[in-house]
PDB file of C-alpha atoms in Angstrom:
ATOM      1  CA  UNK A 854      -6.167  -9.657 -14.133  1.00 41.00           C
ATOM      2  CA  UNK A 855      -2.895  -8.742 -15.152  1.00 49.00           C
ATOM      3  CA  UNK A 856      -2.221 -11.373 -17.642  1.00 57.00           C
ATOM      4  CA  UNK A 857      -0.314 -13.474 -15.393  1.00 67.00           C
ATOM      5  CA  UNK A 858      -1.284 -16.212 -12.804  1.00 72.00           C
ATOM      6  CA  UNK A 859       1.300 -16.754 -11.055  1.00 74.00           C
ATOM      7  CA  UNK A 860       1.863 -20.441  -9.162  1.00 82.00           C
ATOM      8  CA  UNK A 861      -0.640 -21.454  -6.655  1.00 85.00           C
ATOM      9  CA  UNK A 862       2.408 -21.890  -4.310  1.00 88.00           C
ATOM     10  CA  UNK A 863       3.128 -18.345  -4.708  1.00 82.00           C
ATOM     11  CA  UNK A 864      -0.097 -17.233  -3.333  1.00 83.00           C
ATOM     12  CA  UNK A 865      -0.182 -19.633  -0.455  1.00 88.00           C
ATOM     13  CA  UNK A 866       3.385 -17.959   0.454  1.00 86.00           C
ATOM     14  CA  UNK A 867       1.061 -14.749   1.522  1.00 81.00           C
ATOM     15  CA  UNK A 868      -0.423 -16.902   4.462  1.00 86.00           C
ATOM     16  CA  UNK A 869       2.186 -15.900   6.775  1.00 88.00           C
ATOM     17  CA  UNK A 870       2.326 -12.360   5.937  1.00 80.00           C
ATOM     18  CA  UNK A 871      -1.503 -12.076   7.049  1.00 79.00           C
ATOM     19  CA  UNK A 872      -0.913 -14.269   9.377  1.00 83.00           C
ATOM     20  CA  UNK A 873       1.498 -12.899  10.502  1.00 84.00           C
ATOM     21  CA  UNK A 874       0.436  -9.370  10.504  1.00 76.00           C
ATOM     22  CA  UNK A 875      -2.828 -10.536  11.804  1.00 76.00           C
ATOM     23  CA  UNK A 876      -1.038 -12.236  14.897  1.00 79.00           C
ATOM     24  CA  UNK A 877       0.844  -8.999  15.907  1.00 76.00           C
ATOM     25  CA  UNK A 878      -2.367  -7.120  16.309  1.00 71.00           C
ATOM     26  CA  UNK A 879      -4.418  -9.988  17.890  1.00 68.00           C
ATOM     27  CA  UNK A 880      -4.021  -8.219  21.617  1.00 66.00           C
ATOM     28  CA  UNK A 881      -5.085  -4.755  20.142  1.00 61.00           C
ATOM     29  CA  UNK A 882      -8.578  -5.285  21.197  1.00 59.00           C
ATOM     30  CA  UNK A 883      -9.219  -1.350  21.820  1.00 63.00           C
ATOM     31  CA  UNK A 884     -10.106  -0.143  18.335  1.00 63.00           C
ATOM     32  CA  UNK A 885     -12.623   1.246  16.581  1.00 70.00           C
ATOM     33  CA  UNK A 886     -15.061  -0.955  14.440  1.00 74.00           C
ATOM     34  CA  UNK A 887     -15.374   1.983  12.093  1.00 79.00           C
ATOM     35  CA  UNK A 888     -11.416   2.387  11.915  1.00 75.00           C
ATOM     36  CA  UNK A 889     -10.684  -0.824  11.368  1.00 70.00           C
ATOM     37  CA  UNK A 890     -13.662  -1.295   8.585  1.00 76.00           C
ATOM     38  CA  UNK A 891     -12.601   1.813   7.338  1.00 80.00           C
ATOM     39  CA  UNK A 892      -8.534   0.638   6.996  1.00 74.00           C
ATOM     40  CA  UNK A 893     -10.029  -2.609   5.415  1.00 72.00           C
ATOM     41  CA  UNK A 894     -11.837  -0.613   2.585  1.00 79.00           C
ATOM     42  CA  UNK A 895      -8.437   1.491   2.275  1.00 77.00           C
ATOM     43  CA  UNK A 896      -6.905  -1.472   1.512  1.00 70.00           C
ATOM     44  CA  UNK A 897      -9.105  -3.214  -0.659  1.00 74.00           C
ATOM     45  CA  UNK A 898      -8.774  -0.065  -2.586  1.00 78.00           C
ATOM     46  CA  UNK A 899      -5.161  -0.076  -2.640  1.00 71.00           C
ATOM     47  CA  UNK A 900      -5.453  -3.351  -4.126  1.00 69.00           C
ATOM     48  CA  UNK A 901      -7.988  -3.141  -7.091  1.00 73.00           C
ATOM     49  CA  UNK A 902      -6.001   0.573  -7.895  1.00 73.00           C
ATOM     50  CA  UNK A 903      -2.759  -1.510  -8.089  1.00 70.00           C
ATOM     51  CA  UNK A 904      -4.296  -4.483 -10.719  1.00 69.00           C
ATOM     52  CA  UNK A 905      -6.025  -1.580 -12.409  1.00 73.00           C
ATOM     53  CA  UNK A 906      -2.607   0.581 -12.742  1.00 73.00           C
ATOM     54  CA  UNK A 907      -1.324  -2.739 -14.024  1.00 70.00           C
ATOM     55  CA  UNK A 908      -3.703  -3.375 -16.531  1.00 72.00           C
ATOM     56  CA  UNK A 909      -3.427  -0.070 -17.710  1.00 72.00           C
ATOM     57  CA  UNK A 910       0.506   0.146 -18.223  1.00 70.00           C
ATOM     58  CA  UNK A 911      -0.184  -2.291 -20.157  1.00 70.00           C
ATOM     59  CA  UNK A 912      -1.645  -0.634 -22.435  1.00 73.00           C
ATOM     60  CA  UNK A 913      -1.014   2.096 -25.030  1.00 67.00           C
ATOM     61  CA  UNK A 914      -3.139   5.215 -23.350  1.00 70.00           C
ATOM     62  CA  UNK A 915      -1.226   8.616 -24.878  1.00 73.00           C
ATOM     63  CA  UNK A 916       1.743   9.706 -26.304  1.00 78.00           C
ATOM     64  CA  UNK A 917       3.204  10.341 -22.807  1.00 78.00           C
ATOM     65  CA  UNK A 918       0.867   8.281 -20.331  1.00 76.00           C
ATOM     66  CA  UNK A 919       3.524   6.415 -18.578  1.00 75.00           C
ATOM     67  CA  UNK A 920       3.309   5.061 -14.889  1.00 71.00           C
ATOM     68  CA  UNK A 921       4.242   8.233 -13.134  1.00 75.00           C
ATOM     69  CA  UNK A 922       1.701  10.891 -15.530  1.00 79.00           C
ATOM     70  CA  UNK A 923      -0.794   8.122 -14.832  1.00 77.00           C
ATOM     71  CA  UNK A 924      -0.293   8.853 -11.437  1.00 77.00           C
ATOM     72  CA  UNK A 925      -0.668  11.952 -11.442  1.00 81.00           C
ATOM     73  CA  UNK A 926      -3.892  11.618 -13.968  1.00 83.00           C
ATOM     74  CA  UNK A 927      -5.358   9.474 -11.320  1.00 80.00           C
ATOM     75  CA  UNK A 928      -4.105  11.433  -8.157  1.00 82.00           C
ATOM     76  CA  UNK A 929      -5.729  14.594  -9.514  1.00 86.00           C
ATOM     77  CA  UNK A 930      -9.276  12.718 -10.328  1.00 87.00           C
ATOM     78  CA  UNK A 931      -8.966  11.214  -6.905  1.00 83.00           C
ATOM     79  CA  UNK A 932      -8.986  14.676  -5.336  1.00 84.00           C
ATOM     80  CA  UNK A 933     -11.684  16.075  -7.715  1.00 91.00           C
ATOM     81  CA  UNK A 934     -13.341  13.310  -6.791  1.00 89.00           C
ATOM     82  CA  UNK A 935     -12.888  13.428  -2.759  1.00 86.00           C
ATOM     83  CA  UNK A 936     -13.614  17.247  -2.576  1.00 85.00           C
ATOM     84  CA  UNK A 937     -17.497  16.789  -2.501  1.00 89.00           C
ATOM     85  CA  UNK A 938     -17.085  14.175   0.144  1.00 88.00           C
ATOM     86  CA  UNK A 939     -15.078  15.904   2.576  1.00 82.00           C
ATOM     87  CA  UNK A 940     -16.907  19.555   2.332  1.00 84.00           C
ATOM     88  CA  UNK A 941     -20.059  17.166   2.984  1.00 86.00           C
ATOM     89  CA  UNK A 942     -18.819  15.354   6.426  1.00 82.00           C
ATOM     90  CA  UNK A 943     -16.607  18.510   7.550  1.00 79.00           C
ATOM     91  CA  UNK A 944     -17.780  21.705   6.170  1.00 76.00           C
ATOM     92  CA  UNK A 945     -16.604  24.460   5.157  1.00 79.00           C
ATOM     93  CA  UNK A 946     -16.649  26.415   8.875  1.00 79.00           C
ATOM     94  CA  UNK A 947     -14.602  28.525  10.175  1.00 81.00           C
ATOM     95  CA  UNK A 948     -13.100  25.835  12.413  1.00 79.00           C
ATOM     96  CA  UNK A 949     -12.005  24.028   9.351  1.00 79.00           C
ATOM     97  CA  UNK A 950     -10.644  27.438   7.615  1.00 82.00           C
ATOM     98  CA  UNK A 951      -8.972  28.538  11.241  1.00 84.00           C
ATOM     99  CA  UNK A 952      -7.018  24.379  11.281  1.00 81.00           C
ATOM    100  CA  UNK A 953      -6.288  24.437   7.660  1.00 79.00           C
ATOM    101  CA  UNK A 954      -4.816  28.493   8.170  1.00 84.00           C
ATOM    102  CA  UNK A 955      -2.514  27.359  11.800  1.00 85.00           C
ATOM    103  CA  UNK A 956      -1.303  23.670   9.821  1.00 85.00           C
ATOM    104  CA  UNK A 957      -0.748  24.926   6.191  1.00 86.00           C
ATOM    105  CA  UNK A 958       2.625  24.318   5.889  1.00 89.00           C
ATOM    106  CA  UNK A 959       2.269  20.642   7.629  1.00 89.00           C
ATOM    107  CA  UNK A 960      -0.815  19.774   5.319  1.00 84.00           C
ATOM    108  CA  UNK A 961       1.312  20.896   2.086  1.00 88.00           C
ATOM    109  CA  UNK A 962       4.403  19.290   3.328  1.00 91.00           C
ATOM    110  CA  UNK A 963       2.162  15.831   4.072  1.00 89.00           C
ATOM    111  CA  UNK A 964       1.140  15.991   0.743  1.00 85.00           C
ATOM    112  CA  UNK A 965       3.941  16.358  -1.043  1.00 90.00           C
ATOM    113  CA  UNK A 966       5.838  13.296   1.097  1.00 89.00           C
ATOM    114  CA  UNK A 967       2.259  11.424   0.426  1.00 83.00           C
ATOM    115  CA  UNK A 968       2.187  12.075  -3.230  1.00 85.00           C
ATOM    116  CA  UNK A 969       6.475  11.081  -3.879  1.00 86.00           C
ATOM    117  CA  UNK A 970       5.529   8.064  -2.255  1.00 81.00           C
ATOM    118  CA  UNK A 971       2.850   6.985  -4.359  1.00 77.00           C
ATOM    119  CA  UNK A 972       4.914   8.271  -7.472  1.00 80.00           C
ATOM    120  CA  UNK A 973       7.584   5.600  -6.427  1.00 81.00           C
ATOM    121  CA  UNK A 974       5.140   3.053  -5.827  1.00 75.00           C
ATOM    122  CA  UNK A 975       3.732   3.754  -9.153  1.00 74.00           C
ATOM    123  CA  UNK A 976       7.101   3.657 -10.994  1.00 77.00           C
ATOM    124  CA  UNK A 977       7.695   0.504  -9.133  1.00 75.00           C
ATOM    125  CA  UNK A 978       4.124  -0.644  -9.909  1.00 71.00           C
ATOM    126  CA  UNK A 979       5.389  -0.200 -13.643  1.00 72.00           C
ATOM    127  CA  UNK A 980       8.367  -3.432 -13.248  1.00 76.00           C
ATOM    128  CA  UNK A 981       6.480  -5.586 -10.673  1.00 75.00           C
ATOM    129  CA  UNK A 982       3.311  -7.747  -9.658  1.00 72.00           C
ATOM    130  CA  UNK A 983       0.685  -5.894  -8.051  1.00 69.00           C
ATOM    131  CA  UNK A 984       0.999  -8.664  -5.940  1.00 69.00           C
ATOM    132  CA  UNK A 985       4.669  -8.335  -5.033  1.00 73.00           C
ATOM    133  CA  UNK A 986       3.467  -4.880  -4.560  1.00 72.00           C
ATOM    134  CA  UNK A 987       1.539  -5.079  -1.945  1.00 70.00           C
ATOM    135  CA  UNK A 988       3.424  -7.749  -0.017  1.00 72.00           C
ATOM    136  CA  UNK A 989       6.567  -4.463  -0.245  1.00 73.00           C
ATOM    137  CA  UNK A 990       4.084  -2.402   0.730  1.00 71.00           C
ATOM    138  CA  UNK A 991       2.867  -4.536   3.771  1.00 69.00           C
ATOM    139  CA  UNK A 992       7.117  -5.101   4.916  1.00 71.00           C
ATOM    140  CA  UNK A 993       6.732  -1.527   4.401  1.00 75.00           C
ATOM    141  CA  UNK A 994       4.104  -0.826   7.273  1.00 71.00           C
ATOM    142  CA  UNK A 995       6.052  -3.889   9.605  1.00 71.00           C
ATOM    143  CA  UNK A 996       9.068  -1.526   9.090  1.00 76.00           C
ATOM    144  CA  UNK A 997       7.369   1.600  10.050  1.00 76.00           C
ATOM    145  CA  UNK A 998       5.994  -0.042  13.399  1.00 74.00           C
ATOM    146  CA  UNK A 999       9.732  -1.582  14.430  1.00 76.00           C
ATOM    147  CA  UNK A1000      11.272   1.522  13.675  1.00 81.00           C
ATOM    148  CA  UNK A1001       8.419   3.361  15.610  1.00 79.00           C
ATOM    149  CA  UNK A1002       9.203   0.564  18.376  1.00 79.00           C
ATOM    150  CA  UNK A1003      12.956   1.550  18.511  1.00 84.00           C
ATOM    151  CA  UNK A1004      12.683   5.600  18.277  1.00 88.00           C
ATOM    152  CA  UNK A1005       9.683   5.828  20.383  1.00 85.00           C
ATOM    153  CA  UNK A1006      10.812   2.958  23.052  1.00 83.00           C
ATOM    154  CA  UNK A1007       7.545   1.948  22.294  1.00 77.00           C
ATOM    155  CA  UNK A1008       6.719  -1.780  24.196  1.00 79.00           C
ATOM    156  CA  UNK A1009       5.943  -4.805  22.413  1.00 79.00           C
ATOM    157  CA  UNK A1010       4.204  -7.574  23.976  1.00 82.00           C
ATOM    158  CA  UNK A1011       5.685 -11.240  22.872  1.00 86.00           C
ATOM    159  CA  UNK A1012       2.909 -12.383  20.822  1.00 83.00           C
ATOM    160  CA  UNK A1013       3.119  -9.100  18.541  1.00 81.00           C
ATOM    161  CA  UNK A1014       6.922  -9.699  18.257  1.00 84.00           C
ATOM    162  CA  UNK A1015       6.620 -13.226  17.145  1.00 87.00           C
ATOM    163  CA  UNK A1016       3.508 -12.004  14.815  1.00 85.00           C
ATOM    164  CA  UNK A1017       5.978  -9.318  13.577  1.00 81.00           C
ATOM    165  CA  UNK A1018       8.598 -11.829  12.608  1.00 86.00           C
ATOM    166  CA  UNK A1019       5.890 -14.852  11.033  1.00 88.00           C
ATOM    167  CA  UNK A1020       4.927 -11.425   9.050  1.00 83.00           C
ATOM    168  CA  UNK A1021       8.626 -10.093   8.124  1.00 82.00           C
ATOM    169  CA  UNK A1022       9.447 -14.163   7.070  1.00 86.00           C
ATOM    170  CA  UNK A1023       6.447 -14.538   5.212  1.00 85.00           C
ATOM    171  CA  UNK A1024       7.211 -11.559   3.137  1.00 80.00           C
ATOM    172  CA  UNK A1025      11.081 -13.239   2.356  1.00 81.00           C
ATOM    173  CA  UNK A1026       9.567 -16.525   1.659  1.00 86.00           C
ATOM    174  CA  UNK A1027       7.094 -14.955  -1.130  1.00 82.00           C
ATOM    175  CA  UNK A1028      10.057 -12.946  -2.499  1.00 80.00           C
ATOM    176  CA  UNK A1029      11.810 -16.646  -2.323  1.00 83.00           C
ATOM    177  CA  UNK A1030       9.080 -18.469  -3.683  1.00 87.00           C
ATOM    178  CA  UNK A1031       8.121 -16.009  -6.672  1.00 83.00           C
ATOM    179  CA  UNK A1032      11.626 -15.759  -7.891  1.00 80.00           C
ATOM    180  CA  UNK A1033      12.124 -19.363  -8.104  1.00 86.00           C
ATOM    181  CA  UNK A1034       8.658 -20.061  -9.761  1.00 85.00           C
ATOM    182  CA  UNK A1035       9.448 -16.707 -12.242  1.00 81.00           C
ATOM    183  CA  UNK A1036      13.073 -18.946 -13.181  1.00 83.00           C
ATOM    184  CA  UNK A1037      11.367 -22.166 -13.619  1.00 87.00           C
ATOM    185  CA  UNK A1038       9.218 -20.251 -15.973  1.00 84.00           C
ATOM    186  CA  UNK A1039      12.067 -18.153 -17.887  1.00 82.00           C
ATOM    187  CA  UNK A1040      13.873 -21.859 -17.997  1.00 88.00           C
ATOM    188  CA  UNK A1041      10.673 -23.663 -19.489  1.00 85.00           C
ATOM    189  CA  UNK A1042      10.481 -21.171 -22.520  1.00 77.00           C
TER     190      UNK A1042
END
């Protein structure tokens, strides 16, 4: 979709990252089916916006469209385009209005955090794969939980330890795997 296939050894290299990932959350059996299908959607999402970025970086759209104003093009449809949906399921009540008024500053600062860390992804999205993309962005999440492990003394059973790890190795041997497939390549033309 992006103009470039990369080796089918490449994409079997992403079997241990779900795998892995999949592994750590095996004993999590108290969820919610909506959550979860929810989450799944999210990331579908995150995945078809990533190849579509891609596609679209690569080509000509303005005199100043580059990856972070397309961002910001796409981050400001995405809200006009979420508005409808959320006055529909919440409302506009004054429970909402009293939240929104006692959490302002939390919501804006959220936001802002949220929308650098999209920009970077997006400026990053601009020199990379979608692919190796999302494999940074799932080390990403494995980070967030150890580091949540070790500041909140959270514990973690052995099975989502060892699921942790297949995850964190999986994501090293794509990185491994990709670069040495990307040189074989470079070397071939």
């Amino acid at each position: 979709a992006t103009g470039k296939v990369l080796h089918p050894v490449v994409y079997l290299t992403l079997l241990p990252v779900v795998g892995g990932v999949s592994i750590a959350v095996a004993k999590e059996l108290d969820y919610s089916h909506l959550a979860f299908g929810t989450a799944m959607g999210s990331n579908l999402a995150f995945g078809c916006r990533g190849v579509y970025s891609k596609l679209a970086m690569n080509k000509p759209l303005g005199q100043n469209m580059n990856a972070a104003n397309l961002f910001g093009v796409l981050t400001i449809l995405g809200c006009l385009f979420t508005i409808p949906f959320a006055v529909a399921s919440e409302g506009l009540g004054e429970a909402v209005i009293e939240a929104f008024s006692a959490n302002w500053k939390a919501v804006v600062a959220s936001g802002i955090f949220h929308y650098l860390n999209n920009e970077v992804m997006y400026l990053a999205l601009s020199n990379v794969h979608p692919i190796t993309l999302a494999v940074g962005n799932t080390l990403k999440r494995v980070v967030v939980i150890v580091a949540s492990l070790i500041v909140f003394r959270n514990p973690i059973t052995p099975v989502a330890a060892i699921g942790s790890a297949v995850g964190i190795a999986g994501v090293l041997l794509y990185s491994l795997t990709k670069a040495h497939y990307d040189r074989l390549e470079a070397a071939s033309k």
